[in-house]
PDB file of C-alpha atoms in Angstrom:
ATOM      1  CA  UNK T   1      -0.050  -0.018  -0.016  1.00  0.00           C
ATOM      2  CA  UNK T   2       1.125   3.572  -0.685  1.00  0.00           C
ATOM      3  CA  UNK T   3       0.145   6.151   1.786  1.00  0.00           C
ATOM      4  CA  UNK T   4       0.861   9.819   0.905  1.00  0.00           C
ATOM      5  CA  UNK T   5      -0.545  12.310   3.469  1.00  0.00           C
ATOM      6  CA  UNK T   6      -4.076  10.957   3.725  1.00  0.00           C
ATOM      7  CA  UNK T   7      -4.128   9.154   0.317  1.00  0.00           C
ATOM      8  CA  UNK T   8      -4.429   5.410   0.423  1.00  0.00           C
ATOM      9  CA  UNK T   9      -3.689   3.362  -2.652  1.00  0.00           C
ATOM     10  CA  UNK T  10      -3.826  -0.403  -2.465  1.00  0.00           C
ATOM     11  CA  UNK T  11      -2.472  -2.398  -5.461  1.00  0.00           C
ATOM     12  CA  UNK T  12      -3.389  -6.063  -5.140  1.00  0.00           C
ATOM     13  CA  UNK T  13      -2.104  -9.053  -6.951  1.00  0.00           C
ATOM     14  CA  UNK T  14      -5.349 -10.483  -8.283  1.00  0.00           C
ATOM     15  CA  UNK T  15      -3.690 -13.306 -10.147  1.00  0.00           C
ATOM     16  CA  UNK T  16      -2.106 -14.462  -6.884  1.00  0.00           C
ATOM     17  CA  UNK T  17      -5.460 -14.200  -5.245  1.00  0.00           C
ATOM     18  CA  UNK T  18      -7.010 -16.577  -7.801  1.00  0.00           C
ATOM     19  CA  UNK T  19      -4.148 -18.986  -8.320  1.00  0.00           C
ATOM     20  CA  UNK T  20      -2.540 -18.948  -4.856  1.00  0.00           C
ATOM     21  CA  UNK T  21       0.994 -20.206  -4.532  1.00  0.00           C
ATOM     22  CA  UNK T  22       1.298 -21.408  -0.960  1.00  0.00           C
ATOM     23  CA  UNK T  23       4.970 -20.404  -0.912  1.00  0.00           C
ATOM     24  CA  UNK T  24       4.276 -16.907  -2.163  1.00  0.00           C
ATOM     25  CA  UNK T  25       3.219 -13.701  -0.502  1.00  0.00           C
ATOM     26  CA  UNK T  26       1.329 -10.720  -1.920  1.00  0.00           C
ATOM     27  CA  UNK T  27      -1.293  -8.056  -1.172  1.00  0.00           C
ATOM     28  CA  UNK T  28      -4.728  -9.519  -1.990  1.00  0.00           C
ATOM     29  CA  UNK T  29      -8.173  -8.177  -1.600  1.00  0.00           C
ATOM     30  CA  UNK T  30     -11.794  -9.447  -1.849  1.00  0.00           C
ATOM     31  CA  UNK T  31     -15.074  -7.921  -2.812  1.00  0.00           C
ATOM     32  CA  UNK T  32     -17.363  -9.708  -0.207  1.00  0.00           C
ATOM     33  CA  UNK T  33     -20.738  -8.108  -0.691  1.00  0.00           C
ATOM     34  CA  UNK T  34     -22.306  -5.878  -3.299  1.00  0.00           C
ATOM     35  CA  UNK T  35     -26.061  -5.166  -3.656  1.00  0.00           C
ATOM     36  CA  UNK T  36     -28.203  -2.342  -4.806  1.00  0.00           C
ATOM     37  CA  UNK T  37     -28.688  -0.109  -7.856  1.00  0.00           C
ATOM     38  CA  UNK T  38     -32.325  -1.224  -8.088  1.00  0.00           C
ATOM     39  CA  UNK T  39     -31.869  -4.973  -7.861  1.00  0.00           C
ATOM     40  CA  UNK T  40     -28.307  -5.799  -8.817  1.00  0.00           C
ATOM     41  CA  UNK T  41     -27.393  -8.344  -6.196  1.00  0.00           C
ATOM     42  CA  UNK T  42     -24.094 -10.003  -7.029  1.00  0.00           C
ATOM     43  CA  UNK T  43     -23.500 -13.612  -5.818  1.00  0.00           C
ATOM     44  CA  UNK T  44     -20.502 -14.961  -3.991  1.00  0.00           C
ATOM     45  CA  UNK T  45     -19.743 -17.422  -6.810  1.00  0.00           C
ATOM     46  CA  UNK T  46     -15.935 -17.335  -6.529  1.00  0.00           C
ATOM     47  CA  UNK T  47     -14.076 -19.554  -4.145  1.00  0.00           C
ATOM     48  CA  UNK T  48     -10.376 -19.000  -3.507  1.00  0.00           C
ATOM     49  CA  UNK T  49      -7.832 -20.180  -0.869  1.00  0.00           C
ATOM     50  CA  UNK T  50      -7.302 -17.919   2.108  1.00  0.00           C
ATOM     51  CA  UNK T  51      -3.631 -16.881   2.372  1.00  0.00           C
ATOM     52  CA  UNK T  52      -4.190 -15.611   5.954  1.00  0.00           C
ATOM     53  CA  UNK T  53      -5.923 -18.641   7.456  1.00  0.00           C
ATOM     54  CA  UNK T  54      -4.643 -17.940  10.925  1.00  0.00           C
ATOM     55  CA  UNK T  55      -5.737 -16.488  14.288  1.00  0.00           C
ATOM     56  CA  UNK T  56      -6.240 -12.722  14.396  1.00  0.00           C
ATOM     57  CA  UNK T  57      -8.580 -12.244  11.450  1.00  0.00           C
ATOM     58  CA  UNK T  58     -11.654 -10.328  12.064  1.00  0.00           C
ATOM     59  CA  UNK T  59     -13.297 -10.459   8.592  1.00  0.00           C
ATOM     60  CA  UNK T  60     -12.010 -13.558   6.800  1.00  0.00           C
ATOM     61  CA  UNK T  61     -11.989 -17.076   8.354  1.00  0.00           C
ATOM     62  CA  UNK T  62     -11.344 -20.630   7.343  1.00  0.00           C
ATOM     63  CA  UNK T  63      -9.182 -22.189   4.607  1.00  0.00           C
ATOM     64  CA  UNK T  64     -11.322 -20.798   1.689  1.00  0.00           C
ATOM     65  CA  UNK T  65     -12.931 -17.440   0.914  1.00  0.00           C
ATOM     66  CA  UNK T  66     -16.339 -17.125  -0.820  1.00  0.00           C
ATOM     67  CA  UNK T  67     -16.420 -13.787  -2.560  1.00  0.00           C
ATOM     68  CA  UNK T  68     -17.904 -11.836  -5.502  1.00  0.00           C
ATOM     69  CA  UNK T  69     -14.535 -10.822  -6.872  1.00  0.00           C
ATOM     70  CA  UNK T  70     -10.835 -10.526  -6.300  1.00  0.00           C
ATOM     71  CA  UNK T  71      -9.563  -6.995  -6.096  1.00  0.00           C
ATOM     72  CA  UNK T  72      -6.783  -5.362  -8.161  1.00  0.00           C
ATOM     73  CA  UNK T  73      -6.846  -1.930  -6.705  1.00  0.00           C
ATOM     74  CA  UNK T  74      -8.445   0.392  -4.172  1.00  0.00           C
ATOM     75  CA  UNK T  75      -7.867   4.159  -4.204  1.00  0.00           C
ATOM     76  CA  UNK T  76      -9.120   6.532  -1.583  1.00  0.00           C
ATOM     77  CA  UNK T  77      -7.979  10.128  -0.855  1.00  0.00           C
ATOM     78  CA  UNK T  78      -8.692   9.602   2.829  1.00  0.00           C
ATOM     79  CA  UNK T  79     -11.313  12.259   3.774  1.00  0.00           C
ATOM     80  CA  UNK T  80     -14.756  11.359   5.041  1.00  0.00           C
ATOM     81  CA  UNK T  81     -16.543  12.464   1.858  1.00  0.00           C
ATOM     82  CA  UNK T  82     -13.921  11.391  -0.656  1.00  0.00           C
ATOM     83  CA  UNK T  83     -14.866   8.757  -3.216  1.00  0.00           C
ATOM     84  CA  UNK T  84     -13.474   5.285  -3.155  1.00  0.00           C
ATOM     85  CA  UNK T  85     -12.585   3.572  -6.450  1.00  0.00           C
ATOM     86  CA  UNK T  86     -12.339  -0.217  -6.765  1.00  0.00           C
ATOM     87  CA  UNK T  87     -11.151  -2.524  -9.471  1.00  0.00           C
ATOM     88  CA  UNK T  88     -12.039  -6.230  -9.117  1.00  0.00           C
ATOM     89  CA  UNK T  89     -12.301  -9.303 -11.271  1.00  0.00           C
ATOM     90  CA  UNK T  90     -15.582 -11.141 -11.262  1.00  0.00           C
ATOM     91  CA  UNK T  91     -17.051 -14.247 -12.747  1.00  0.00           C
ATOM     92  CA  UNK T  92     -18.749 -14.523 -16.180  1.00  0.00           C
ATOM     93  CA  UNK T  93     -22.150 -14.665 -14.533  1.00  0.00           C
ATOM     94  CA  UNK T  94     -21.505 -11.646 -12.449  1.00  0.00           C
ATOM     95  CA  UNK T  95     -20.276  -9.659 -15.490  1.00  0.00           C
ATOM     96  CA  UNK T  96     -23.378 -10.609 -17.421  1.00  0.00           C
ATOM     97  CA  UNK T  97     -25.593  -9.497 -14.595  1.00  0.00           C
ATOM     98  CA  UNK T  98     -23.817  -6.129 -14.373  1.00  0.00           C
ATOM     99  CA  UNK T  99     -23.991  -5.599 -18.139  1.00  0.00           C
ATOM    100  CA  UNK T 100     -27.679  -6.478 -18.210  1.00  0.00           C
ATOM    101  CA  UNK T 101     -28.439  -3.967 -15.393  1.00  0.00           C
ATOM    102  CA  UNK T 102     -26.400  -1.240 -17.074  1.00  0.00           C
ATOM    103  CA  UNK T 103     -28.186  -1.761 -20.445  1.00  0.00           C
ATOM    104  CA  UNK T 104     -31.072   0.346 -18.993  1.00  0.00           C
ATOM    105  CA  UNK T 105     -31.160   3.443 -16.847  1.00  0.00           C
ATOM    106  CA  UNK T 106     -30.604   2.573 -13.212  1.00  0.00           C
ATOM    107  CA  UNK T 107     -33.613   3.153 -10.987  1.00  0.00           C
ATOM    108  CA  UNK T 108     -31.267   3.849  -8.067  1.00  0.00           C
ATOM    109  CA  UNK T 109     -27.582   4.515  -7.537  1.00  0.00           C
ATOM    110  CA  UNK T 110     -27.726   3.426  -3.881  1.00  0.00           C
ATOM    111  CA  UNK T 111     -25.814   0.211  -2.827  1.00  0.00           C
ATOM    112  CA  UNK T 112     -24.293  -1.618   0.096  1.00  0.00           C
ATOM    113  CA  UNK T 113     -20.997  -3.302  -0.098  1.00  0.00           C
ATOM    114  CA  UNK T 114     -18.034  -4.697   1.901  1.00  0.00           C
ATOM    115  CA  UNK T 115     -14.541  -5.675   1.175  1.00  0.00           C
ATOM    116  CA  UNK T 116     -11.286  -6.788   2.790  1.00  0.00           C
ATOM    117  CA  UNK T 117      -7.566  -6.551   1.860  1.00  0.00           C
ATOM    118  CA  UNK T 118      -4.791  -8.595   3.454  1.00  0.00           C
ATOM    119  CA  UNK T 119      -1.051  -8.052   3.040  1.00  0.00           C
ATOM    120  CA  UNK T 120       2.227  -9.604   4.185  1.00  0.00           C
ATOM    121  CA  UNK T 121       4.930  -7.873   6.264  1.00  0.00           C
ATOM    122  CA  UNK T 122       8.299  -9.150   5.024  1.00  0.00           C
ATOM    123  CA  UNK T 123      10.172  -7.852   8.074  1.00  0.00           C
ATOM    124  CA  UNK T 124       7.832  -9.275  10.699  1.00  0.00           C
ATOM    125  CA  UNK T 125       7.039 -12.352   8.562  1.00  0.00           C
ATOM    126  CA  UNK T 126       3.269 -12.202   9.167  1.00  0.00           C
ATOM    127  CA  UNK T 127       0.105 -11.476   7.382  1.00  0.00           C
ATOM    128  CA  UNK T 128      -2.207  -8.655   8.524  1.00  0.00           C
ATOM    129  CA  UNK T 129      -5.429  -7.022   7.576  1.00  0.00           C
ATOM    130  CA  UNK T 130      -4.651  -3.968   5.525  1.00  0.00           C
ATOM    131  CA  UNK T 131      -8.101  -2.583   4.810  1.00  0.00           C
ATOM    132  CA  UNK T 132     -11.611  -3.505   5.968  1.00  0.00           C
ATOM    133  CA  UNK T 133     -15.022  -2.398   7.030  1.00  0.00           C
ATOM    134  CA  UNK T 134     -15.110  -2.608  10.816  1.00  0.00           C
ATOM    135  CA  UNK T 135     -17.507  -4.554  12.928  1.00  0.00           C
ATOM    136  CA  UNK T 136     -18.764  -6.717   9.982  1.00  0.00           C
ATOM    137  CA  UNK T 137     -20.722  -3.733   8.700  1.00  0.00           C
ATOM    138  CA  UNK T 138     -21.702  -2.820   5.133  1.00  0.00           C
ATOM    139  CA  UNK T 139     -20.749   0.409   3.447  1.00  0.00           C
ATOM    140  CA  UNK T 140     -23.729   2.608   2.607  1.00  0.00           C
ATOM    141  CA  UNK T 141     -22.821   4.149  -0.695  1.00  0.00           C
ATOM    142  CA  UNK T 142     -23.953   5.693  -3.943  1.00  0.00           C
ATOM    143  CA  UNK T 143     -22.326   5.274  -7.313  1.00  0.00           C
ATOM    144  CA  UNK T 144     -20.332   8.407  -8.115  1.00  0.00           C
ATOM    145  CA  UNK T 145     -20.578  10.461 -11.347  1.00  0.00           C
ATOM    146  CA  UNK T 146     -17.802  12.172 -13.352  1.00  0.00           C
ATOM    147  CA  UNK T 147     -18.908  14.673 -15.995  1.00  0.00           C
ATOM    148  CA  UNK T 148     -22.424  13.287 -15.688  1.00  0.00           C
ATOM    149  CA  UNK T 149     -21.374   9.690 -16.276  1.00  0.00           C
ATOM    150  CA  UNK T 150     -21.922   7.016 -13.659  1.00  0.00           C
ATOM    151  CA  UNK T 151     -18.644   5.513 -12.572  1.00  0.00           C
ATOM    152  CA  UNK T 152     -19.417   1.792 -13.140  1.00  0.00           C
ATOM    153  CA  UNK T 153     -17.880  -0.331 -15.904  1.00  0.00           C
ATOM    154  CA  UNK T 154     -17.441  -4.048 -16.759  1.00  0.00           C
ATOM    155  CA  UNK T 155     -15.402  -5.565 -19.497  1.00  0.00           C
ATOM    156  CA  UNK T 156     -16.858  -7.513 -22.317  1.00  0.00           C
ATOM    157  CA  UNK T 157     -13.763  -9.683 -22.883  1.00  0.00           C
ATOM    158  CA  UNK T 158     -12.338 -12.063 -20.307  1.00  0.00           C
ATOM    159  CA  UNK T 159      -8.963 -11.738 -18.630  1.00  0.00           C
ATOM    160  CA  UNK T 160      -6.747 -14.820 -18.497  1.00  0.00           C
ATOM    161  CA  UNK T 161      -5.501 -15.716 -14.963  1.00  0.00           C
ATOM    162  CA  UNK T 162      -2.797 -18.026 -15.951  1.00  0.00           C
ATOM    163  CA  UNK T 163      -1.762 -20.453 -18.695  1.00  0.00           C
ATOM    164  CA  UNK T 164      -2.823 -23.429 -16.567  1.00  0.00           C
ATOM    165  CA  UNK T 165      -6.008 -22.162 -14.950  1.00  0.00           C
ATOM    166  CA  UNK T 166      -9.132 -22.452 -17.045  1.00  0.00           C
ATOM    167  CA  UNK T 167     -11.089 -19.463 -15.414  1.00  0.00           C
ATOM    168  CA  UNK T 168     -12.637 -16.602 -17.259  1.00  0.00           C
ATOM    169  CA  UNK T 169     -12.853 -13.412 -15.164  1.00  0.00           C
ATOM    170  CA  UNK T 170     -13.940  -9.874 -16.086  1.00  0.00           C
ATOM    171  CA  UNK T 171     -12.687  -6.544 -14.980  1.00  0.00           C
ATOM    172  CA  UNK T 172     -15.258  -4.716 -12.959  1.00  0.00           C
ATOM    173  CA  UNK T 173     -14.520  -0.995 -11.946  1.00  0.00           C
ATOM    174  CA  UNK T 174     -16.677   1.304  -9.954  1.00  0.00           C
ATOM    175  CA  UNK T 175     -16.446   4.378  -7.814  1.00  0.00           C
ATOM    176  CA  UNK T 176     -18.586   5.133  -4.781  1.00  0.00           C
ATOM    177  CA  UNK T 177     -19.297   8.091  -2.503  1.00  0.00           C
ATOM    178  CA  UNK T 178     -20.941   7.917   0.996  1.00  0.00           C
ATOM    179  CA  UNK T 179     -24.733   7.702   0.953  1.00  0.00           C
ATOM    180  CA  UNK T 180     -26.458  10.711   2.414  1.00  0.00           C
ATOM    181  CA  UNK T 181     -26.628  10.889   6.191  1.00  0.00           C
ATOM    182  CA  UNK T 182     -24.636   7.626   6.737  1.00  0.00           C
ATOM    183  CA  UNK T 183     -21.357   6.855   8.163  1.00  0.00           C
ATOM    184  CA  UNK T 184     -19.054   3.714   7.886  1.00  0.00           C
ATOM    185  CA  UNK T 185     -16.030   2.973  10.099  1.00  0.00           C
ATOM    186  CA  UNK T 186     -13.090   1.755   7.945  1.00  0.00           C
ATOM    187  CA  UNK T 187      -9.730   0.452   9.202  1.00  0.00           C
ATOM    188  CA  UNK T 188      -6.475   0.663   7.164  1.00  0.00           C
ATOM    189  CA  UNK T 189      -3.007  -0.602   8.108  1.00  0.00           C
ATOM    190  CA  UNK T 190       0.526  -0.148   6.737  1.00  0.00           C
ATOM    191  CA  UNK T 191       1.744  -3.059   8.841  1.00  0.00           C
ATOM    192  CA  UNK T 192       0.689  -5.496  11.593  1.00  0.00           C
ATOM    193  CA  UNK T 193       0.756  -2.810  14.371  1.00  0.00           C
ATOM    194  CA  UNK T 194       0.141   0.440  12.363  1.00  0.00           C
ATOM    195  CA  UNK T 195      -3.594   1.023  12.130  1.00  0.00           C
ATOM    196  CA  UNK T 196      -5.591   4.011  10.892  1.00  0.00           C
ATOM    197  CA  UNK T 197      -9.328   4.234  11.583  1.00  0.00           C
ATOM    198  CA  UNK T 198     -11.392   6.487   9.400  1.00  0.00           C
ATOM    199  CA  UNK T 199     -15.008   7.503   9.182  1.00  0.00           C
ATOM    200  CA  UNK T 200     -16.423   7.539   5.754  1.00  0.00           C
ATOM    201  CA  UNK T 201     -19.539   9.680   5.310  1.00  0.00           C
ATOM    202  CA  UNK T 202     -21.397  11.850   7.797  1.00  0.00           C
ATOM    203  CA  UNK T 203     -24.526  11.155   9.795  1.00  0.00           C
ATOM    204  CA  UNK T 204     -27.438  13.611   9.661  1.00  0.00           C
ATOM    205  CA  UNK T 205     -26.530  16.791  11.411  1.00  0.00           C
ATOM    206  CA  UNK T 206     -22.825  15.889  11.524  1.00  0.00           C
TER     207      UNK T 206
END
């Protein structure tokens, strides 16, 4: 993760996340819940190995992770009303559902979502949670717009994970801002002991 002033920029190795090498270490992230925009409810139809299957996890648990997608990047400027931009890779079915929903004007831009990123500290030789939504909560968000265009995109062509893994995944990119009169507590970390807690959004009257 890069942290410049308040800016947080997580670059994840999505190929490692899908085709996990038990001897390797990398920053990996997962899109764990995504529902809204007038009925676009994405299923957890991807199962991957959990690189951080050890004590101390607060979001992920067990040897495998059920998720909607594997993250490639998260960018966030760090203030309570700043947008958060995600890039993930999702299944063929999820990509088809997103394309179908976007083929017509959205009846709502409101959504709920949650995610988790884990990373490895080479010096301390341990995994740690690098970014998460605290207390098992869901982010209350709206799709952002830039120049009048909704910031949600999905590729039409698949991305190849590896030469040996027969899995078609599709790039899914979206940018969200806090829903009105809501707040979500997020936790970020640059190492196993260096944690930053941030409030995203503002409750009514705040």
